[in-house]
PDB file of C-alpha atoms in Angstrom:
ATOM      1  CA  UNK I   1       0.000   0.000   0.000  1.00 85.00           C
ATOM      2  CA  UNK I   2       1.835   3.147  -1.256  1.00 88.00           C
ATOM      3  CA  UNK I   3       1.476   5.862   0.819  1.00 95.00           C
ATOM      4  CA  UNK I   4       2.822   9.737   0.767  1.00 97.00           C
ATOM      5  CA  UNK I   5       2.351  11.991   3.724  1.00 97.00           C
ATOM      6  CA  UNK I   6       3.310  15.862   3.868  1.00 97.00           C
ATOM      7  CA  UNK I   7       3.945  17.734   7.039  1.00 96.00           C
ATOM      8  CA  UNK I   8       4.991  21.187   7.340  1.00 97.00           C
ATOM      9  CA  UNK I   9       2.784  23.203   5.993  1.00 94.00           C
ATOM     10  CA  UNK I  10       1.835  26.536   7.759  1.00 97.00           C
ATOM     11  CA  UNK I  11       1.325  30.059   7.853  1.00 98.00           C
ATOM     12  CA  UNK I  12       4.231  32.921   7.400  1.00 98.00           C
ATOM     13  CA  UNK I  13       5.336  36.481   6.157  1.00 98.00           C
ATOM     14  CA  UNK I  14       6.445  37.154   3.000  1.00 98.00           C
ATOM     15  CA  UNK I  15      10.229  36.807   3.350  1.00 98.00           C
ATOM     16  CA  UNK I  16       9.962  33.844   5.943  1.00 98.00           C
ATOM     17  CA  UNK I  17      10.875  29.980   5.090  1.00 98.00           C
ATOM     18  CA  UNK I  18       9.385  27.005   5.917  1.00 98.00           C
ATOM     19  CA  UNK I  19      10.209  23.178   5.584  1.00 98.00           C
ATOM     20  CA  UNK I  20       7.600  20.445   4.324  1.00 98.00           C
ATOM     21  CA  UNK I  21       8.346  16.673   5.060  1.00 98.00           C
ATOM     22  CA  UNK I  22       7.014  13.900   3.100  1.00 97.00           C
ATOM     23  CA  UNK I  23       7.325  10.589   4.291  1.00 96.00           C
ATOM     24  CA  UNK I  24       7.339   7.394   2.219  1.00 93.00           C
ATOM     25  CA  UNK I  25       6.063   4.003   2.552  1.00 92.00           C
ATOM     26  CA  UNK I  26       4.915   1.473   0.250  1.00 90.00           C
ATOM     27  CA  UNK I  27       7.382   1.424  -2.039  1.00 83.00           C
ATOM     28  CA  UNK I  28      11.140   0.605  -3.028  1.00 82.00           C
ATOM     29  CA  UNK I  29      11.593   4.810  -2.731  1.00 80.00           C
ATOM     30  CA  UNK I  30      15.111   5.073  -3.964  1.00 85.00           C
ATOM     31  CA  UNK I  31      13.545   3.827  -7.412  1.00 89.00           C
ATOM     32  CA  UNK I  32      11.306   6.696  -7.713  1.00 92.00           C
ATOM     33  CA  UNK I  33      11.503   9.951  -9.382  1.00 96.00           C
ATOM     34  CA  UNK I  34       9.884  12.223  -6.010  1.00 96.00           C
ATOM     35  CA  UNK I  35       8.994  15.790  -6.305  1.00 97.00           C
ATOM     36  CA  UNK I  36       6.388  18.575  -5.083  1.00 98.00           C
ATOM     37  CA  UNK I  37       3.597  20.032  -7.307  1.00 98.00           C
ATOM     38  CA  UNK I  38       1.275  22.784  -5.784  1.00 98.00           C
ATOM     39  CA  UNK I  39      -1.817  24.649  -6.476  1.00 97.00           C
ATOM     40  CA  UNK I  40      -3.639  27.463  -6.017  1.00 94.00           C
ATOM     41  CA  UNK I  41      -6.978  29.027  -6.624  1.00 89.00           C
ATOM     42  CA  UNK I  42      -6.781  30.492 -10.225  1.00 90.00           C
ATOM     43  CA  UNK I  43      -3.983  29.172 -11.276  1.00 91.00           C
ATOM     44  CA  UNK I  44      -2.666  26.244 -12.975  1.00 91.00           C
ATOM     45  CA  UNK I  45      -0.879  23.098 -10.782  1.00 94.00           C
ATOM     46  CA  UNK I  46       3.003  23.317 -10.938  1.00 96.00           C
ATOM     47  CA  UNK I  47       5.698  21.157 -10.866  1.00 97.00           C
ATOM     48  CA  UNK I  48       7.854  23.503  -8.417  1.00 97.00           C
ATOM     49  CA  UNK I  49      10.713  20.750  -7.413  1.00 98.00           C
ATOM     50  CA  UNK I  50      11.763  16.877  -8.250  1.00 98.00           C
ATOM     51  CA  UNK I  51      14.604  15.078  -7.390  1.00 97.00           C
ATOM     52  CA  UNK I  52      15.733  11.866  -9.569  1.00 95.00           C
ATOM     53  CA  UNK I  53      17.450   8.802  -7.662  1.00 92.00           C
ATOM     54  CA  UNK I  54      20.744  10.357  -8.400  1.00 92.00           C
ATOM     55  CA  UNK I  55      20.181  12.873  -5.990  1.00 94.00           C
ATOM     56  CA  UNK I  56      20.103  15.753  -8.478  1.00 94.00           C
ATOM     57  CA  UNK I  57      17.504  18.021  -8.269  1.00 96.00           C
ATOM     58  CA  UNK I  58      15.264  19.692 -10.664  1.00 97.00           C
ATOM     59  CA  UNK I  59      13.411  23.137 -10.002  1.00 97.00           C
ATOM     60  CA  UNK I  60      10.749  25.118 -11.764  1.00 96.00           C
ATOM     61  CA  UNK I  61      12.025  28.656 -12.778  1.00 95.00           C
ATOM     62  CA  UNK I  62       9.684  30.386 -10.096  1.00 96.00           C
ATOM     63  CA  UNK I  63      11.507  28.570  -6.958  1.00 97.00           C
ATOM     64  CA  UNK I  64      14.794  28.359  -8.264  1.00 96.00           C
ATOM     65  CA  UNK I  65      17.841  29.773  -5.821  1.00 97.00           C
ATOM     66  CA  UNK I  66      15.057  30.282  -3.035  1.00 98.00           C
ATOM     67  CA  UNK I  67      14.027  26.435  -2.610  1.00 98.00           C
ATOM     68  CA  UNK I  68      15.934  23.093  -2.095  1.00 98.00           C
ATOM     69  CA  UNK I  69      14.674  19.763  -2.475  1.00 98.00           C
ATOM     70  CA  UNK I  70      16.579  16.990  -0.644  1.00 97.00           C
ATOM     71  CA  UNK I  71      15.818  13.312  -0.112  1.00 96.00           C
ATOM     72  CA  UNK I  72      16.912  10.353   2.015  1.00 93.00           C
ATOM     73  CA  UNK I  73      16.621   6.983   0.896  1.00 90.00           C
ATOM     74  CA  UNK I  74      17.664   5.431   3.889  1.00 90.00           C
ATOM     75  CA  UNK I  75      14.542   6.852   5.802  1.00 92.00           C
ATOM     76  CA  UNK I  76      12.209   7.189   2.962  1.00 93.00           C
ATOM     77  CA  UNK I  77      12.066  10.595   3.238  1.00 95.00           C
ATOM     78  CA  UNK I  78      11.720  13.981   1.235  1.00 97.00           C
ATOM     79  CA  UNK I  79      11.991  17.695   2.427  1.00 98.00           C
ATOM     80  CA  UNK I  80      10.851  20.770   0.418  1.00 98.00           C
ATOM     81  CA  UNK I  81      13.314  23.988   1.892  1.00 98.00           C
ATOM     82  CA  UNK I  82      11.447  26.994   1.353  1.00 98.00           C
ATOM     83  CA  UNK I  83      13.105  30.571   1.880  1.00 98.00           C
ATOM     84  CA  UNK I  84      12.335  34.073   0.684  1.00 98.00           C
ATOM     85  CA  UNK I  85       8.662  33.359   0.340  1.00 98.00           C
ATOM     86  CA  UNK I  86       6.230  35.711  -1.244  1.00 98.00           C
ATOM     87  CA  UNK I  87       2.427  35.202  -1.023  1.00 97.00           C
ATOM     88  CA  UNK I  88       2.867  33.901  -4.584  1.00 96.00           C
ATOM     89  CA  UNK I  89       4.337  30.744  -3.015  1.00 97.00           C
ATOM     90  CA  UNK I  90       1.139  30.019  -1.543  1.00 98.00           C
ATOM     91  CA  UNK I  91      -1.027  27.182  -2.042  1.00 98.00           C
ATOM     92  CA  UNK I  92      -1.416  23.552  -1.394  1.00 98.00           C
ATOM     93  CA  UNK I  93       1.666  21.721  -1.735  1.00 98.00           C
ATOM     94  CA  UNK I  94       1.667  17.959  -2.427  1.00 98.00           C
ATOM     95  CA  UNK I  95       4.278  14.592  -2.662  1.00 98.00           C
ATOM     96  CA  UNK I  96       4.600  12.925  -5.347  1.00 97.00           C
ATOM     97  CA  UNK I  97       6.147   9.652  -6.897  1.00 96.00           C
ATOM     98  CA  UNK I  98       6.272   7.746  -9.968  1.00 95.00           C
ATOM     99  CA  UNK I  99       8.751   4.864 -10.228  1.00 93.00           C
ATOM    100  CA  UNK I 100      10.768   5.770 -12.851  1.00 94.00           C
ATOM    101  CA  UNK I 101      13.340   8.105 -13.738  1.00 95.00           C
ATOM    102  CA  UNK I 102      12.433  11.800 -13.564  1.00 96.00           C
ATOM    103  CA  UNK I 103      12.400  13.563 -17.457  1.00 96.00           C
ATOM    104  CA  UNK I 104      14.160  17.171 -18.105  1.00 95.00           C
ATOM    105  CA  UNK I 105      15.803  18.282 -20.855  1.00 94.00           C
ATOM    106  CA  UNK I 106      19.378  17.638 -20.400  1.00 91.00           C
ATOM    107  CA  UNK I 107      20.828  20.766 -21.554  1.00 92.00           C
ATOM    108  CA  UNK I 108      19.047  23.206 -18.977  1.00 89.00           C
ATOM    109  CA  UNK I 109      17.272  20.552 -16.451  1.00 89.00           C
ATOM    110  CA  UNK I 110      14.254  22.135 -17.109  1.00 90.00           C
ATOM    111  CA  UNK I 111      11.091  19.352 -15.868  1.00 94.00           C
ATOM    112  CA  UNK I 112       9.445  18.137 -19.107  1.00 94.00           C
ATOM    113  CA  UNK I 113       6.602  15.956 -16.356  1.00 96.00           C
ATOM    114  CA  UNK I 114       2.975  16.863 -15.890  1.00 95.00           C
ATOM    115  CA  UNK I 115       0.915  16.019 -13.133  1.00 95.00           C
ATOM    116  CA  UNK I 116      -0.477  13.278 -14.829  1.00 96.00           C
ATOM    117  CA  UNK I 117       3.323  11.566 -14.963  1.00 97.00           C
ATOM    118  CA  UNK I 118       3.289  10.808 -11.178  1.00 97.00           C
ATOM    119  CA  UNK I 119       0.398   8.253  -9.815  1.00 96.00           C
ATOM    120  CA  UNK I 120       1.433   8.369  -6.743  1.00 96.00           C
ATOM    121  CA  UNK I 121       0.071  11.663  -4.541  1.00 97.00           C
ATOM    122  CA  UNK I 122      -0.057  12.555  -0.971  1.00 97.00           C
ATOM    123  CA  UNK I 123      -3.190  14.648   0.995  1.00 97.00           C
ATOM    124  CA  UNK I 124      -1.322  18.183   0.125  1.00 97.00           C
ATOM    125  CA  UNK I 125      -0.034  20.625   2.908  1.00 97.00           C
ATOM    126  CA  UNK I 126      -1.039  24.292   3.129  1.00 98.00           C
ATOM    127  CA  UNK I 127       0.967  26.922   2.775  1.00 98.00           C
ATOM    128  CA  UNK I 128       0.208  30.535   3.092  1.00 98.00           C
ATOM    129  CA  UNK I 129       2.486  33.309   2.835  1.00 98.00           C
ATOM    130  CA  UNK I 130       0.927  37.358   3.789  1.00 97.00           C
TER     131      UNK I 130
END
C-alpha cells in the first residue's frame, strides 16, 4: 500500500521559510523519481521541485535559488526547503512519486513531467504566505 504523507505546511510572512516533510512508505523509494507540485486558486498546478534517484535536483524557474529539495533513501524521506517566500508561493503543496526516472531536458534541467506523470500523490499541505 503506497502511501505519501506531507507535514509542514503553515502560515508565514512574506520573506519567511518554511520546511515540508514527506514521508514514504509502500514502495522501493530510492527507485522513484519524487517531487512537489502545488496549487492554487486560479492558477494552474506546478511542478515547483523533483529530485531523480541520483540525488540531483530539478526546479521550476519560479523557486529556483530560493528552494531546495533533498531526499533520504535510507529513511524514505523527502523535504521541500522553502526561503524568501512571497504570497505567490502560496497554495497547497503535495508529494509525489512515480517509479521511474524523472524527465528534463538535459541541456538546462528544465522538468518536461505533468501532473499526470506521477500516480502516486499525498493529501497536500497548506501553505500561506501574507
Amino acid at each position: 500500500h503506497v502511501q505519501l504523507v506531507e507535514s509542514g505546511g503553515g502560515s508565514v510572512q512574506a520573506g519567511g521559510s518554511l520546511r515540508l516533510s514527506c514521508a514514504i512508505s509502500g514502495f522501493t523509494f530510492s527507485n522513484f523519481c519524487m517531487g512537489w507540485f502545488r496549487e492554487a486558486p486560479g492558477k494552474e498546478r506546478e511542478g515547483v521541485a523533483h529530485i531523480d534517484m541520483d540525488d540531483r535536483p530539478i526546479y521550476a524557474d519560479s523557486v529556483k535559488g530560493r528552494f531546495t529539495v533533498s531526499r533520504n533513501n535510507a529513511e524514505n524521506t523527502m523535504d521541500l526547503q522553502m526561503s524568501t517566500l512571497s504570497p505567490e508561493d502560496s497554495g497547497l503543496y503535495y508529494c509525489v512519486a512515480m517509479n521511474r526516472r524523472c524527465r528534463f531536458v538535459p541541456t538546462t534541467r528544465i522538468s518536461t513531467m505533468s501532473s499526470g506523470d506521477f500516480p502516486y500523490w499525498g493529501q497536500g499541505t497548506q501553505v500561506t504566505v501574507s
